[in-house]
Amino acid sequence: MKARQGVVVAALGIALMGCGVQPTGVIGAGEPASGLTRGMRLYFASDNGLRGVPLLDKEVKDLNAVVKLLAVGPSPAEQRDGLTTLVQQLGAYSVTGTGTRVTVRLDGPYAESGRDQGTGQLVCTLARAQSVRDPKVRTDDVEVTLRPSEGAALGPYRCAEFLNS
């Protein structure tokens, strides 16, 4: 009986050691997986459309603070990677959010068309921020409306309207 067990263990050992898989070096696999993840992101403009950048070192609970961070722009490394911000000259504003609704009230007119990357930066960043603030809310479900004091309201917009397919 012990001889049989020894043979079985030896056979299993040989099978595991000699399975024919050879060690390899590092294999390039392209870009990391993407898609909607949790956690705060700022969306910046690039030649290829909007790109979300994780905000790792700050916890953001106030939507007004998120717009300020967006206006500051990407880091020097992100700028070298082709990212920029088009959200700089908003003037006075206030941002409120409840559930799936976010409203940006602007003092004065809104200079953009509403279908541009600058508006997309605001919409996607604020949608993400609202979903981080309220974990029951999905980023895709958040609608952002821009309400300038002069001119018609723009939106509501969803982030998906501004992302390249």
PDB file of C-alpha atoms in Angstrom:
ATOM      1  CA  MET A   1       0.000   0.000   0.000  1.00  0.00           C
ATOM      2  CA  LYS A   2       2.788   2.400   0.929  1.00  0.00           C
ATOM      3  CA  ALA A   3       4.572   1.533  -2.293  1.00  0.00           C
ATOM      4  CA  ARG A   4       1.454   2.451  -4.288  1.00  0.00           C
ATOM      5  CA  GLN A   5       1.130   5.774  -2.467  1.00  0.00           C
ATOM      6  CA  GLY A   6       4.779   6.490  -3.181  1.00  0.00           C
ATOM      7  CA  VAL A   7       4.287   5.777  -6.874  1.00  0.00           C
ATOM      8  CA  VAL A   8       1.192   8.019  -7.032  1.00  0.00           C
ATOM      9  CA  VAL A   9       2.972  10.869  -5.239  1.00  0.00           C
ATOM     10  CA  ALA A  10       6.012  10.500  -7.498  1.00  0.00           C
ATOM     11  CA  ALA A  11       3.817  10.474 -10.630  1.00  0.00           C
ATOM     12  CA  LEU A  12       1.965  13.587  -9.502  1.00  0.00           C
ATOM     13  CA  GLY A  13       5.258  15.325  -8.727  1.00  0.00           C
ATOM     14  CA  ILE A  14       6.657  14.525 -12.157  1.00  0.00           C
ATOM     15  CA  ALA A  15       3.432  15.631 -13.845  1.00  0.00           C
ATOM     16  CA  LEU A  16       3.410  18.953 -12.021  1.00  0.00           C
ATOM     17  CA  MET A  17       7.091  19.654 -12.633  1.00  0.00           C
ATOM     18  CA  GLY A  18       7.160  18.557 -16.224  1.00  0.00           C
ATOM     19  CA  CYS A  19       3.964  20.050 -17.603  1.00  0.00           C
ATOM     20  CA  GLY A  20       5.842  21.653 -20.488  1.00  0.00           C
ATOM     21  CA  VAL A  21       5.242  25.318 -19.641  1.00  0.00           C
ATOM     22  CA  GLN A  22       8.413  27.269 -20.160  1.00  0.00           C
ATOM     23  CA  PRO A  23       9.165  30.489 -18.247  1.00  0.00           C
ATOM     24  CA  THR A  24       8.860  33.707 -20.277  1.00  0.00           C
ATOM     25  CA  GLY A  25       9.900  37.315 -19.914  1.00  0.00           C
ATOM     26  CA  VAL A  26       7.616  40.316 -19.601  1.00  0.00           C
ATOM     27  CA  ILE A  27       4.978  40.401 -22.307  1.00  0.00           C
ATOM     28  CA  GLY A  28       3.487  43.771 -23.319  1.00  0.00           C
ATOM     29  CA  ALA A  29      -0.289  43.672 -23.103  1.00  0.00           C
ATOM     30  CA  GLY A  30      -1.166  47.209 -24.218  1.00  0.00           C
ATOM     31  CA  GLU A  31      -3.205  49.713 -22.247  1.00  0.00           C
ATOM     32  CA  PRO A  32      -4.592  48.812 -18.823  1.00  0.00           C
ATOM     33  CA  ALA A  33      -8.211  47.832 -18.538  1.00  0.00           C
ATOM     34  CA  SER A  34     -10.553  50.767 -18.693  1.00  0.00           C
ATOM     35  CA  GLY A  35     -14.178  51.441 -17.981  1.00  0.00           C
ATOM     36  CA  LEU A  36     -16.153  52.993 -15.213  1.00  0.00           C
ATOM     37  CA  THR A  37     -14.550  52.484 -11.854  1.00  0.00           C
ATOM     38  CA  ARG A  38     -15.328  53.911  -8.451  1.00  0.00           C
ATOM     39  CA  GLY A  39     -13.418  56.801  -7.008  1.00  0.00           C
ATOM     40  CA  MET A  40     -13.087  60.429  -8.018  1.00  0.00           C
ATOM     41  CA  ARG A  41     -11.865  61.374 -11.471  1.00  0.00           C
ATOM     42  CA  LEU A  42     -11.238  64.686 -13.165  1.00  0.00           C
ATOM     43  CA  TYR A  43     -11.930  64.740 -16.888  1.00  0.00           C
ATOM     44  CA  PHE A  44      -9.493  66.673 -19.067  1.00  0.00           C
ATOM     45  CA  ALA A  45      -9.555  67.499 -22.765  1.00  0.00           C
ATOM     46  CA  SER A  46      -7.148  65.986 -25.284  1.00  0.00           C
ATOM     47  CA  ASP A  47      -6.838  65.662 -29.061  1.00  0.00           C
ATOM     48  CA  ASN A  48      -8.561  62.285 -28.718  1.00  0.00           C
ATOM     49  CA  GLY A  49     -11.481  63.488 -26.580  1.00  0.00           C
ATOM     50  CA  LEU A  50     -12.023  63.509 -22.842  1.00  0.00           C
ATOM     51  CA  ARG A  51      -9.857  61.402 -20.551  1.00  0.00           C
ATOM     52  CA  GLY A  52     -10.565  60.656 -16.901  1.00  0.00           C
ATOM     53  CA  VAL A  53      -7.678  61.025 -14.473  1.00  0.00           C
ATOM     54  CA  PRO A  54      -7.984  59.477 -10.992  1.00  0.00           C
ATOM     55  CA  LEU A  55      -7.849  61.919  -8.119  1.00  0.00           C
ATOM     56  CA  LEU A  56      -5.875  59.789  -5.688  1.00  0.00           C
ATOM     57  CA  ASP A  57      -4.595  62.217  -3.084  1.00  0.00           C
ATOM     58  CA  LYS A  58      -7.730  64.214  -2.269  1.00  0.00           C
ATOM     59  CA  GLU A  59     -11.135  63.376  -0.888  1.00  0.00           C
ATOM     60  CA  VAL A  60     -13.708  65.675  -2.427  1.00  0.00           C
ATOM     61  CA  LYS A  61     -17.090  66.167  -0.809  1.00  0.00           C
ATOM     62  CA  ASP A  62     -18.013  69.582  -2.206  1.00  0.00           C
ATOM     63  CA  LEU A  63     -18.973  69.934  -5.883  1.00  0.00           C
ATOM     64  CA  ASN A  64     -17.714  73.537  -5.971  1.00  0.00           C
ATOM     65  CA  ALA A  65     -14.246  72.296  -4.958  1.00  0.00           C
ATOM     66  CA  VAL A  66     -14.326  69.788  -7.813  1.00  0.00           C
ATOM     67  CA  VAL A  67     -14.836  72.584 -10.353  1.00  0.00           C
ATOM     68  CA  LYS A  68     -11.923  74.506  -8.803  1.00  0.00           C
ATOM     69  CA  LEU A  69      -9.670  71.454  -9.192  1.00  0.00           C
ATOM     70  CA  LEU A  70     -10.795  71.069 -12.782  1.00  0.00           C
ATOM     71  CA  ALA A  71      -9.996  74.731 -13.523  1.00  0.00           C
ATOM     72  CA  VAL A  72      -6.476  74.324 -12.077  1.00  0.00           C
ATOM     73  CA  GLY A  73      -5.831  71.778 -14.823  1.00  0.00           C
ATOM     74  CA  PRO A  74      -3.798  68.630 -15.193  1.00  0.00           C
ATOM     75  CA  SER A  75      -0.438  68.018 -13.569  1.00  0.00           C
ATOM     76  CA  PRO A  76       2.739  68.705 -15.604  1.00  0.00           C
ATOM     77  CA  ALA A  77       3.055  64.966 -16.337  1.00  0.00           C
ATOM     78  CA  GLU A  78      -0.552  64.829 -17.546  1.00  0.00           C
ATOM     79  CA  GLN A  79       0.068  67.925 -19.675  1.00  0.00           C
ATOM     80  CA  ARG A  80       3.045  66.167 -21.295  1.00  0.00           C
ATOM     81  CA  ASP A  81       0.617  63.335 -22.029  1.00  0.00           C
ATOM     82  CA  GLY A  82      -1.528  65.779 -24.040  1.00  0.00           C
ATOM     83  CA  LEU A  83      -4.159  66.703 -21.441  1.00  0.00           C
ATOM     84  CA  THR A  84      -5.457  70.216 -20.854  1.00  0.00           C
ATOM     85  CA  THR A  85      -8.396  71.937 -19.228  1.00  0.00           C
ATOM     86  CA  LEU A  86     -10.864  74.120 -21.076  1.00  0.00           C
ATOM     87  CA  VAL A  87     -12.626  75.094 -17.841  1.00  0.00           C
ATOM     88  CA  GLN A  88     -10.909  78.279 -16.744  1.00  0.00           C
ATOM     89  CA  GLN A  89     -13.110  81.341 -17.133  1.00  0.00           C
ATOM     90  CA  LEU A  90     -16.421  80.451 -15.505  1.00  0.00           C
ATOM     91  CA  GLY A  91     -16.675  83.558 -13.343  1.00  0.00           C
ATOM     92  CA  ALA A  92     -18.835  83.161 -10.246  1.00  0.00           C
ATOM     93  CA  TYR A  93     -20.670  79.852  -9.960  1.00  0.00           C
ATOM     94  CA  SER A  94     -22.306  77.515  -7.493  1.00  0.00           C
ATOM     95  CA  VAL A  95     -22.858  73.808  -7.888  1.00  0.00           C
ATOM     96  CA  THR A  96     -25.512  71.742  -6.132  1.00  0.00           C
ATOM     97  CA  GLY A  97     -26.345  68.081  -6.432  1.00  0.00           C
ATOM     98  CA  THR A  98     -29.104  65.827  -5.173  1.00  0.00           C
ATOM     99  CA  GLY A  99     -29.529  62.223  -6.271  1.00  0.00           C
ATOM    100  CA  THR A 100     -29.004  62.015 -10.037  1.00  0.00           C
ATOM    101  CA  ARG A 101     -29.320  65.775 -10.615  1.00  0.00           C
ATOM    102  CA  VAL A 102     -26.508  68.336 -10.574  1.00  0.00           C
ATOM    103  CA  THR A 103     -27.016  72.020 -11.338  1.00  0.00           C
ATOM    104  CA  VAL A 104     -24.296  74.563 -12.098  1.00  0.00           C
ATOM    105  CA  ARG A 105     -25.529  78.142 -11.611  1.00  0.00           C
ATOM    106  CA  LEU A 106     -23.385  80.697 -13.384  1.00  0.00           C
ATOM    107  CA  ASP A 107     -23.296  84.429 -12.775  1.00  0.00           C
ATOM    108  CA  GLY A 108     -23.447  85.767 -16.322  1.00  0.00           C
ATOM    109  CA  PRO A 109     -23.534  84.025 -19.707  1.00  0.00           C
ATOM    110  CA  TYR A 110     -21.966  80.661 -20.516  1.00  0.00           C
ATOM    111  CA  ALA A 111     -19.402  81.175 -23.275  1.00  0.00           C
ATOM    112  CA  GLU A 112     -19.452  77.644 -24.713  1.00  0.00           C
ATOM    113  CA  SER A 113     -21.959  75.909 -26.992  1.00  0.00           C
ATOM    114  CA  GLY A 114     -22.863  73.111 -24.602  1.00  0.00           C
ATOM    115  CA  ARG A 115     -21.592  70.452 -27.031  1.00  0.00           C
ATOM    116  CA  ASP A 116     -17.891  71.126 -26.572  1.00  0.00           C
ATOM    117  CA  GLN A 117     -15.100  69.457 -24.591  1.00  0.00           C
ATOM    118  CA  GLY A 118     -15.144  72.165 -21.908  1.00  0.00           C
ATOM    119  CA  THR A 119     -18.789  71.420 -21.158  1.00  0.00           C
ATOM    120  CA  GLY A 120     -17.976  67.710 -21.310  1.00  0.00           C
ATOM    121  CA  GLN A 121     -15.249  68.207 -18.708  1.00  0.00           C
ATOM    122  CA  LEU A 122     -17.743  69.822 -16.359  1.00  0.00           C
ATOM    123  CA  VAL A 123     -20.479  67.260 -16.987  1.00  0.00           C
ATOM    124  CA  CYS A 124     -18.313  64.147 -16.661  1.00  0.00           C
ATOM    125  CA  THR A 125     -16.328  65.407 -13.666  1.00  0.00           C
ATOM    126  CA  LEU A 126     -19.442  66.528 -11.805  1.00  0.00           C
ATOM    127  CA  ALA A 127     -21.320  63.317 -12.655  1.00  0.00           C
ATOM    128  CA  ARG A 128     -18.423  61.286 -11.263  1.00  0.00           C
ATOM    129  CA  ALA A 129     -18.194  63.482  -8.174  1.00  0.00           C
ATOM    130  CA  GLN A 130     -21.924  63.139  -7.502  1.00  0.00           C
ATOM    131  CA  SER A 131     -21.700  59.346  -7.755  1.00  0.00           C
ATOM    132  CA  VAL A 132     -18.764  59.352  -5.325  1.00  0.00           C
ATOM    133  CA  ARG A 133     -20.704  61.557  -2.895  1.00  0.00           C
ATOM    134  CA  ASP A 134     -23.776  59.309  -3.143  1.00  0.00           C
ATOM    135  CA  PRO A 135     -22.695  55.676  -3.737  1.00  0.00           C
ATOM    136  CA  LYS A 136     -26.268  54.670  -4.639  1.00  0.00           C
ATOM    137  CA  VAL A 137     -26.021  56.891  -7.734  1.00  0.00           C
ATOM    138  CA  ARG A 138     -24.327  55.592 -10.876  1.00  0.00           C
ATOM    139  CA  THR A 139     -22.185  58.042 -12.859  1.00  0.00           C
ATOM    140  CA  ASP A 140     -24.100  57.145 -16.022  1.00  0.00           C
ATOM    141  CA  ASP A 141     -27.394  58.191 -14.416  1.00  0.00           C
ATOM    142  CA  VAL A 142     -26.327  61.684 -13.337  1.00  0.00           C
ATOM    143  CA  GLU A 143     -27.722  64.602 -15.364  1.00  0.00           C
ATOM    144  CA  VAL A 144     -25.941  67.967 -15.245  1.00  0.00           C
ATOM    145  CA  THR A 145     -27.682  71.230 -16.128  1.00  0.00           C
ATOM    146  CA  LEU A 146     -25.895  74.548 -16.649  1.00  0.00           C
ATOM    147  CA  ARG A 147     -27.990  77.591 -15.682  1.00  0.00           C
ATOM    148  CA  PRO A 148     -26.359  80.877 -16.675  1.00  0.00           C
ATOM    149  CA  SER A 149     -27.991  84.041 -15.323  1.00  0.00           C
ATOM    150  CA  GLU A 150     -28.018  85.321 -18.918  1.00  0.00           C
ATOM    151  CA  GLY A 151     -29.389  83.095 -21.661  1.00  0.00           C
ATOM    152  CA  ALA A 152     -31.104  79.735 -21.746  1.00  0.00           C
ATOM    153  CA  ALA A 153     -30.257  76.756 -19.573  1.00  0.00           C
ATOM    154  CA  LEU A 154     -28.091  74.071 -21.171  1.00  0.00           C
ATOM    155  CA  GLY A 155     -28.814  70.432 -20.585  1.00  0.00           C
ATOM    156  CA  PRO A 156     -29.473  68.275 -18.803  1.00  0.00           C
ATOM    157  CA  TYR A 157     -26.452  66.401 -20.111  1.00  0.00           C
ATOM    158  CA  ARG A 158     -25.054  62.970 -19.284  1.00  0.00           C
ATOM    159  CA  CYS A 159     -21.365  62.157 -19.425  1.00  0.00           C
ATOM    160  CA  ALA A 160     -21.831  59.506 -22.131  1.00  0.00           C
ATOM    161  CA  GLU A 161     -22.817  62.284 -24.567  1.00  0.00           C
ATOM    162  CA  PHE A 162     -19.256  63.628 -24.431  1.00  0.00           C
ATOM    163  CA  LEU A 163     -17.195  60.426 -24.465  1.00  0.00           C
ATOM    164  CA  ASN A 164     -15.883  58.935 -27.684  1.00  0.00           C
ATOM    165  CA  SER A 165     -17.405  55.559 -28.427  1.00  0.00           C
TER     166      SER A 165
END
